PDB file of C-alpha atoms in Angstrom:
ATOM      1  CA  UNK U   1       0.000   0.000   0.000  1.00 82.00           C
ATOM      2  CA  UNK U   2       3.024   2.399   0.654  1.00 86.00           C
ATOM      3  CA  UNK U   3       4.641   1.271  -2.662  1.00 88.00           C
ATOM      4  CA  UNK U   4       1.130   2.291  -4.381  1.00 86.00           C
ATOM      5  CA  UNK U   5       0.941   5.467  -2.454  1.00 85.00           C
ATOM      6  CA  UNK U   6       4.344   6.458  -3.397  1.00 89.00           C
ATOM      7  CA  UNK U   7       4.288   5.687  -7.224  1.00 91.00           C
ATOM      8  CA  UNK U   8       1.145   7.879  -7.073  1.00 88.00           C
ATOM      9  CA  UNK U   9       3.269  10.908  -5.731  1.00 88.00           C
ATOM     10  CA  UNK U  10       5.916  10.831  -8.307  1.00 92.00           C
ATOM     11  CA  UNK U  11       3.636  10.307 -11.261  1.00 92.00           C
ATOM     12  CA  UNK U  12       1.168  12.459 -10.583  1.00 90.00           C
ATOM     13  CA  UNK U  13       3.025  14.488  -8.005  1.00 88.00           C
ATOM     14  CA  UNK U  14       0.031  14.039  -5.441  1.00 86.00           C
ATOM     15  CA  UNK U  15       0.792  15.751  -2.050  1.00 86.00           C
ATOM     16  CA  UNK U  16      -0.769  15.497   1.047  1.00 87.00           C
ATOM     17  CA  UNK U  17      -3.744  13.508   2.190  1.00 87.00           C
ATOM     18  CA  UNK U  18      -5.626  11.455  -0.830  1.00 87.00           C
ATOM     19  CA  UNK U  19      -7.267   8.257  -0.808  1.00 88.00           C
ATOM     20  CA  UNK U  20      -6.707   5.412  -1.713  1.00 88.00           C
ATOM     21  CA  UNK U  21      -9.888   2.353  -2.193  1.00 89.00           C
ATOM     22  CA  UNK U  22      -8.315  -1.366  -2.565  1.00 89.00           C
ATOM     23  CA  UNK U  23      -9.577  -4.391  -2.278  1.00 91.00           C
ATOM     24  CA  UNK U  24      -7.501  -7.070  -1.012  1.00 91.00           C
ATOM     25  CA  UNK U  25      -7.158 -10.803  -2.739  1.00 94.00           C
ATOM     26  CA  UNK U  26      -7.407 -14.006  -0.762  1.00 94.00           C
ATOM     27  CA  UNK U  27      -3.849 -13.558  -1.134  1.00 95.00           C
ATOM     28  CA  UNK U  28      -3.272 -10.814   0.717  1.00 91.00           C
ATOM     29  CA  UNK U  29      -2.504  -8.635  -2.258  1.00 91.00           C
ATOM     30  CA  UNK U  30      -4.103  -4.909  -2.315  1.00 88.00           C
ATOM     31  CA  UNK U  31      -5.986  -4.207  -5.422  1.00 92.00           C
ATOM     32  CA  UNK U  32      -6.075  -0.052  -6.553  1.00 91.00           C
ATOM     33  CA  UNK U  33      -9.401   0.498  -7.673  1.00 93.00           C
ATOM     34  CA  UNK U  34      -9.826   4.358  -7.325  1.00 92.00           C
ATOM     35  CA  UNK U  35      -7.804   7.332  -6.250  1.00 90.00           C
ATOM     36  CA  UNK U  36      -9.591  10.407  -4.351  1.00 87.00           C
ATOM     37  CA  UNK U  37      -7.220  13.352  -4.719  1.00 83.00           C
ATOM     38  CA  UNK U  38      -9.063  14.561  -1.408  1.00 82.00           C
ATOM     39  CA  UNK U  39      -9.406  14.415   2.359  1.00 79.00           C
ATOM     40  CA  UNK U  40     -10.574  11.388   2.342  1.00 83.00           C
ATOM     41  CA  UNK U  41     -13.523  10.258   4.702  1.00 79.00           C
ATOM     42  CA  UNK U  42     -11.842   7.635   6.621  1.00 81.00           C
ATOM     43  CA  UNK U  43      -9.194  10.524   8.105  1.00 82.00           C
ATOM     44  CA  UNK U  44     -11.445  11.074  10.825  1.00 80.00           C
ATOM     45  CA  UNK U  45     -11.741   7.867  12.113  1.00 80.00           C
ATOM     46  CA  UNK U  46      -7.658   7.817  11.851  1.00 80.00           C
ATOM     47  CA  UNK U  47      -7.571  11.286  13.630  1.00 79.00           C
ATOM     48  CA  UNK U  48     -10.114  10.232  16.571  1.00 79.00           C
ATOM     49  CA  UNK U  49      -8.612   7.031  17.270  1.00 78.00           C
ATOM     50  CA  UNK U  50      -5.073   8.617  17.239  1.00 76.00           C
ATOM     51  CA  UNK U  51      -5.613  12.349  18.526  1.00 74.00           C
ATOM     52  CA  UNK U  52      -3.637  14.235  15.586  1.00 75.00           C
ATOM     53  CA  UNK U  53      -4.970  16.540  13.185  1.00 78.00           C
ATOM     54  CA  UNK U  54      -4.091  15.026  10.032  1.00 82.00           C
ATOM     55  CA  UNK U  55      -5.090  18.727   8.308  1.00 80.00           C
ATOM     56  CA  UNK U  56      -1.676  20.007  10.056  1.00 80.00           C
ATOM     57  CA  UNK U  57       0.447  17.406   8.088  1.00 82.00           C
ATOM     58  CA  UNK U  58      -1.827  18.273   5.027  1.00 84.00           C
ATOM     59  CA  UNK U  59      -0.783  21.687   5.329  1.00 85.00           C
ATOM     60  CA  UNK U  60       2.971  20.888   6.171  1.00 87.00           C
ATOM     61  CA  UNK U  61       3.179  19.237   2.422  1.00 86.00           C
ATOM     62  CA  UNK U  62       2.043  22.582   0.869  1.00 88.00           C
ATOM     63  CA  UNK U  63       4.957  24.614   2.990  1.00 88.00           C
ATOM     64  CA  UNK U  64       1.933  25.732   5.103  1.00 88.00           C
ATOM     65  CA  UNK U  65       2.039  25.678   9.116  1.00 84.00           C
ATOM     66  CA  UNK U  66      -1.645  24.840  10.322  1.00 75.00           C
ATOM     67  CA  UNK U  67      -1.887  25.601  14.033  1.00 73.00           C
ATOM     68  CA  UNK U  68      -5.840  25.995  15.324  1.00 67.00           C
ATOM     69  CA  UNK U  69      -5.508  26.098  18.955  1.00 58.00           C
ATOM     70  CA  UNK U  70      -9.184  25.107  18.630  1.00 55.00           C
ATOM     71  CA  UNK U  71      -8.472  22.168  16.845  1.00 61.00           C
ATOM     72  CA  UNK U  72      -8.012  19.844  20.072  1.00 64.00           C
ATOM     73  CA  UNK U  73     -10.619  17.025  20.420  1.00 64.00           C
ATOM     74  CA  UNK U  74     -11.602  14.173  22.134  1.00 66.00           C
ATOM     75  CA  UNK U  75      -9.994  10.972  21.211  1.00 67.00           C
ATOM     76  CA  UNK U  76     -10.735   7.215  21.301  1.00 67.00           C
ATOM     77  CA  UNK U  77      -8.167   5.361  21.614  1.00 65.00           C
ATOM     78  CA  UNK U  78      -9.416   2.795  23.504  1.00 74.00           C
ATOM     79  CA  UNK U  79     -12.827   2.212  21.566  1.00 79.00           C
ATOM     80  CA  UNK U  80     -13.206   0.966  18.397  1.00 86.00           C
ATOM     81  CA  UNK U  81     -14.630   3.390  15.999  1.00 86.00           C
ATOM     82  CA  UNK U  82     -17.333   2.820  13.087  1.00 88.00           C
ATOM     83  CA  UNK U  83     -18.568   4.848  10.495  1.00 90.00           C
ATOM     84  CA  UNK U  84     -21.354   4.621   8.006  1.00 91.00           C
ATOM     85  CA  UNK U  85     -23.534   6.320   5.541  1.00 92.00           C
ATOM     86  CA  UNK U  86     -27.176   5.906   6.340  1.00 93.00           C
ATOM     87  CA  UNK U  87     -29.028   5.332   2.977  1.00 94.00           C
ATOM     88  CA  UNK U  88     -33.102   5.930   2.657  1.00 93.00           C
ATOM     89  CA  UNK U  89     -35.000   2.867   2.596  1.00 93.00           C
ATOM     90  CA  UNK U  90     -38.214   4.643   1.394  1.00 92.00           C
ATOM     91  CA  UNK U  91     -39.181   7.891   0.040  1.00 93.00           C
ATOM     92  CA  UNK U  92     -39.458  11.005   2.914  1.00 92.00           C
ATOM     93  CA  UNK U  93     -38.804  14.658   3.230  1.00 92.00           C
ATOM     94  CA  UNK U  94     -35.968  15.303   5.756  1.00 91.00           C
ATOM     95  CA  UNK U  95     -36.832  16.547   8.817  1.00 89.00           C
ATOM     96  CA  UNK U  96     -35.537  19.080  11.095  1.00 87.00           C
ATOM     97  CA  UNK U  97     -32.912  17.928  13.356  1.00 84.00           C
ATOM     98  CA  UNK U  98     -32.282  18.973  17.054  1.00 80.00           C
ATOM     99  CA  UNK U  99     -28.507  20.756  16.953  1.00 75.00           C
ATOM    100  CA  UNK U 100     -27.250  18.880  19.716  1.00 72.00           C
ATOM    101  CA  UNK U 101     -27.558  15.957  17.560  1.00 80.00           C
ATOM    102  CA  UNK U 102     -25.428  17.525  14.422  1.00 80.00           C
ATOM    103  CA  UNK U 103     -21.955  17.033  14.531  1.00 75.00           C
ATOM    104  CA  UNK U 104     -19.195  19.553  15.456  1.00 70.00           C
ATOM    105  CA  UNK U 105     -16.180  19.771  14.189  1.00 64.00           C
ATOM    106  CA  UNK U 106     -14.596  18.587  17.815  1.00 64.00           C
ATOM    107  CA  UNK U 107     -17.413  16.368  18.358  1.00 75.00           C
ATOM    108  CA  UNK U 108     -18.586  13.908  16.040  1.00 77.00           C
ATOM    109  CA  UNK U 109     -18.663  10.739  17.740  1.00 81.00           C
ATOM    110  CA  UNK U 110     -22.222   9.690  18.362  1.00 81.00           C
ATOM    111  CA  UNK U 111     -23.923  12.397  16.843  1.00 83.00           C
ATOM    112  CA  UNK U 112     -25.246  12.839  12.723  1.00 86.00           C
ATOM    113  CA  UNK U 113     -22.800  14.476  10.097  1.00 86.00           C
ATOM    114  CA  UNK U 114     -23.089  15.205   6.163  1.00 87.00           C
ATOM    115  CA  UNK U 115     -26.654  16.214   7.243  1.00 86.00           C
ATOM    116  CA  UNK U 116     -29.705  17.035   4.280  1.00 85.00           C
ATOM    117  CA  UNK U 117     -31.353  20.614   5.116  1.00 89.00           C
ATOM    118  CA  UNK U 118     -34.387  19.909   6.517  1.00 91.00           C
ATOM    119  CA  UNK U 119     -37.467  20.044   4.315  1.00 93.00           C
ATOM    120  CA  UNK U 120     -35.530  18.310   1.021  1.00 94.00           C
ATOM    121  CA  UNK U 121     -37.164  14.851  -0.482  1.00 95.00           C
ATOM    122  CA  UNK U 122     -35.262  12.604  -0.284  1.00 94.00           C
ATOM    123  CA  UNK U 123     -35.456   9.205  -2.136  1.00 95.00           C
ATOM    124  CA  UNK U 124     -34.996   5.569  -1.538  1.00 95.00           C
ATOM    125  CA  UNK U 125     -31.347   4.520  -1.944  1.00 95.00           C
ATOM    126  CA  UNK U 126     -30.364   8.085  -1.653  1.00 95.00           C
ATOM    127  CA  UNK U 127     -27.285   9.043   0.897  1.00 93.00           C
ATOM    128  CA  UNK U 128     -29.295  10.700   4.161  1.00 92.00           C
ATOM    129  CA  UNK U 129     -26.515  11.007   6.628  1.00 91.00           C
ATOM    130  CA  UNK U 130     -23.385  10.027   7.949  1.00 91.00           C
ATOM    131  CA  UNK U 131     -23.200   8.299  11.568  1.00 91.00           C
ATOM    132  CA  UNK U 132     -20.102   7.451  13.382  1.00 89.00           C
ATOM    133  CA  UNK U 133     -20.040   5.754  16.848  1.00 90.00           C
ATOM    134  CA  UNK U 134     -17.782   4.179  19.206  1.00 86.00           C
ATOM    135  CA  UNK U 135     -17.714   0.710  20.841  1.00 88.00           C
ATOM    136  CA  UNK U 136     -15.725  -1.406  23.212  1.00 89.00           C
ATOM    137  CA  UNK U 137     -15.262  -4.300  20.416  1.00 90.00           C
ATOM    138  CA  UNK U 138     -16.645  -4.718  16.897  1.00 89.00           C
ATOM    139  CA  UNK U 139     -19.749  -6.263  17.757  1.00 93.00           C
ATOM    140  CA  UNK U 140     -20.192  -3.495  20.011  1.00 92.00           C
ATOM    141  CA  UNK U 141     -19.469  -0.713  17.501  1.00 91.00           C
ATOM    142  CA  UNK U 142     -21.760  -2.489  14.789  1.00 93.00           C
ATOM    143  CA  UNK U 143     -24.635  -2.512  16.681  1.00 95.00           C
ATOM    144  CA  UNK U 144     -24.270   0.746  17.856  1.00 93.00           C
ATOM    145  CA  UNK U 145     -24.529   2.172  14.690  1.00 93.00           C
ATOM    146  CA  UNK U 146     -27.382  -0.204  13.246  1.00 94.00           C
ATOM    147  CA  UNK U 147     -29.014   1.166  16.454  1.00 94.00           C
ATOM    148  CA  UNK U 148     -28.095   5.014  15.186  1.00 92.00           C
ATOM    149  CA  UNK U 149     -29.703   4.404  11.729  1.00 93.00           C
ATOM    150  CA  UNK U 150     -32.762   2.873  13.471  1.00 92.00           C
ATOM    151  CA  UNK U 151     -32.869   5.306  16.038  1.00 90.00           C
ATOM    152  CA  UNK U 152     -32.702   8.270  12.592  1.00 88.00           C
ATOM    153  CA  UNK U 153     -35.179   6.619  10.496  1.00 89.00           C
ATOM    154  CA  UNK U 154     -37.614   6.198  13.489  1.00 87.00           C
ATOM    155  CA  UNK U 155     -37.772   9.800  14.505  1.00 83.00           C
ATOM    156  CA  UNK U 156     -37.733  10.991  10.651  1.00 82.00           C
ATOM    157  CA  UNK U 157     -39.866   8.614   8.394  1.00 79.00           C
ATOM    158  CA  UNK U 158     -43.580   9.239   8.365  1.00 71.00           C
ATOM    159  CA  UNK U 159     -45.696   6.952  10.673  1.00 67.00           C
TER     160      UNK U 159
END
């Protein structure tokens, strides 16, 4: 995966944080199957479990010193993190959403990000939100964030 990230920096002088999506063989042998030229979504889960700001290293590959004194948060290193993207099972117009349940910047972890404005139609298959949770174990983490989306789609599909 370093060997993949690296040819991808001298031919196409990437710098920075970009993604990377593989899938990995029986083998053990990662497959490229699309570059993201981005911040890439699963940063956060890297920067929560390990409390750094992977922006300030971002920055630090463009010459740039980042330093937010706001920019501490709490981290997880103990818990096992999961994120997912909540997808609408049915047709419904998205409600409005208490704040204390949007995500922050500094505090995403059991709350809803990537959030529709309230009042949009939204349709079956379509992305609704983003949830990310935290867990002693896997099992624990999983259900915790089938038990988000349930928890969503109960207070914001029709009766």
């Amino acid at each position: 995966i370093r060997r993949i990230g690296n040819i991808l920096m001298w031919k196409f002088q990437l710098r920075g944080l970009f993604g990377c999506d593989f899938i990995v063989d029986a083998e053990g042998t990662p497959w490229l199957i699309e570059v993201n030229p981005r911040y890439p979504a699963s940063a956060e889960i890297f920067e929560l479990a390990c409390g750094f700001t992977l922006l300030r290293s971002h920055a630090a590959a463009f010459g740039v010193e980042w330093n937010d004194p706001d920019a501490e948060f709490e981290t997880y290193p103990e818990s096992v993190l999961a994120k997912g993207v909540l997808f609408a099972p049915a047709d419904f117009e998205m409600p409005a959403l208490d704040q204390l349940q949007i995500a922050t910047p500094y505090e995403s972890v059991n709350r809803i990000a990537d959030v529709t404005a309230p009042g949009t139609m939204i349709r079956r298959g379509e992305p609704v939100c983003t949830l990310l949770v935290d867990g002693v174990d896997d099992e624990t983490a999983t259900h915790r964030l089938e038990e988000a989306a349930r928890e969503f789609l109960l207070s914001a599909l029709p009766e």
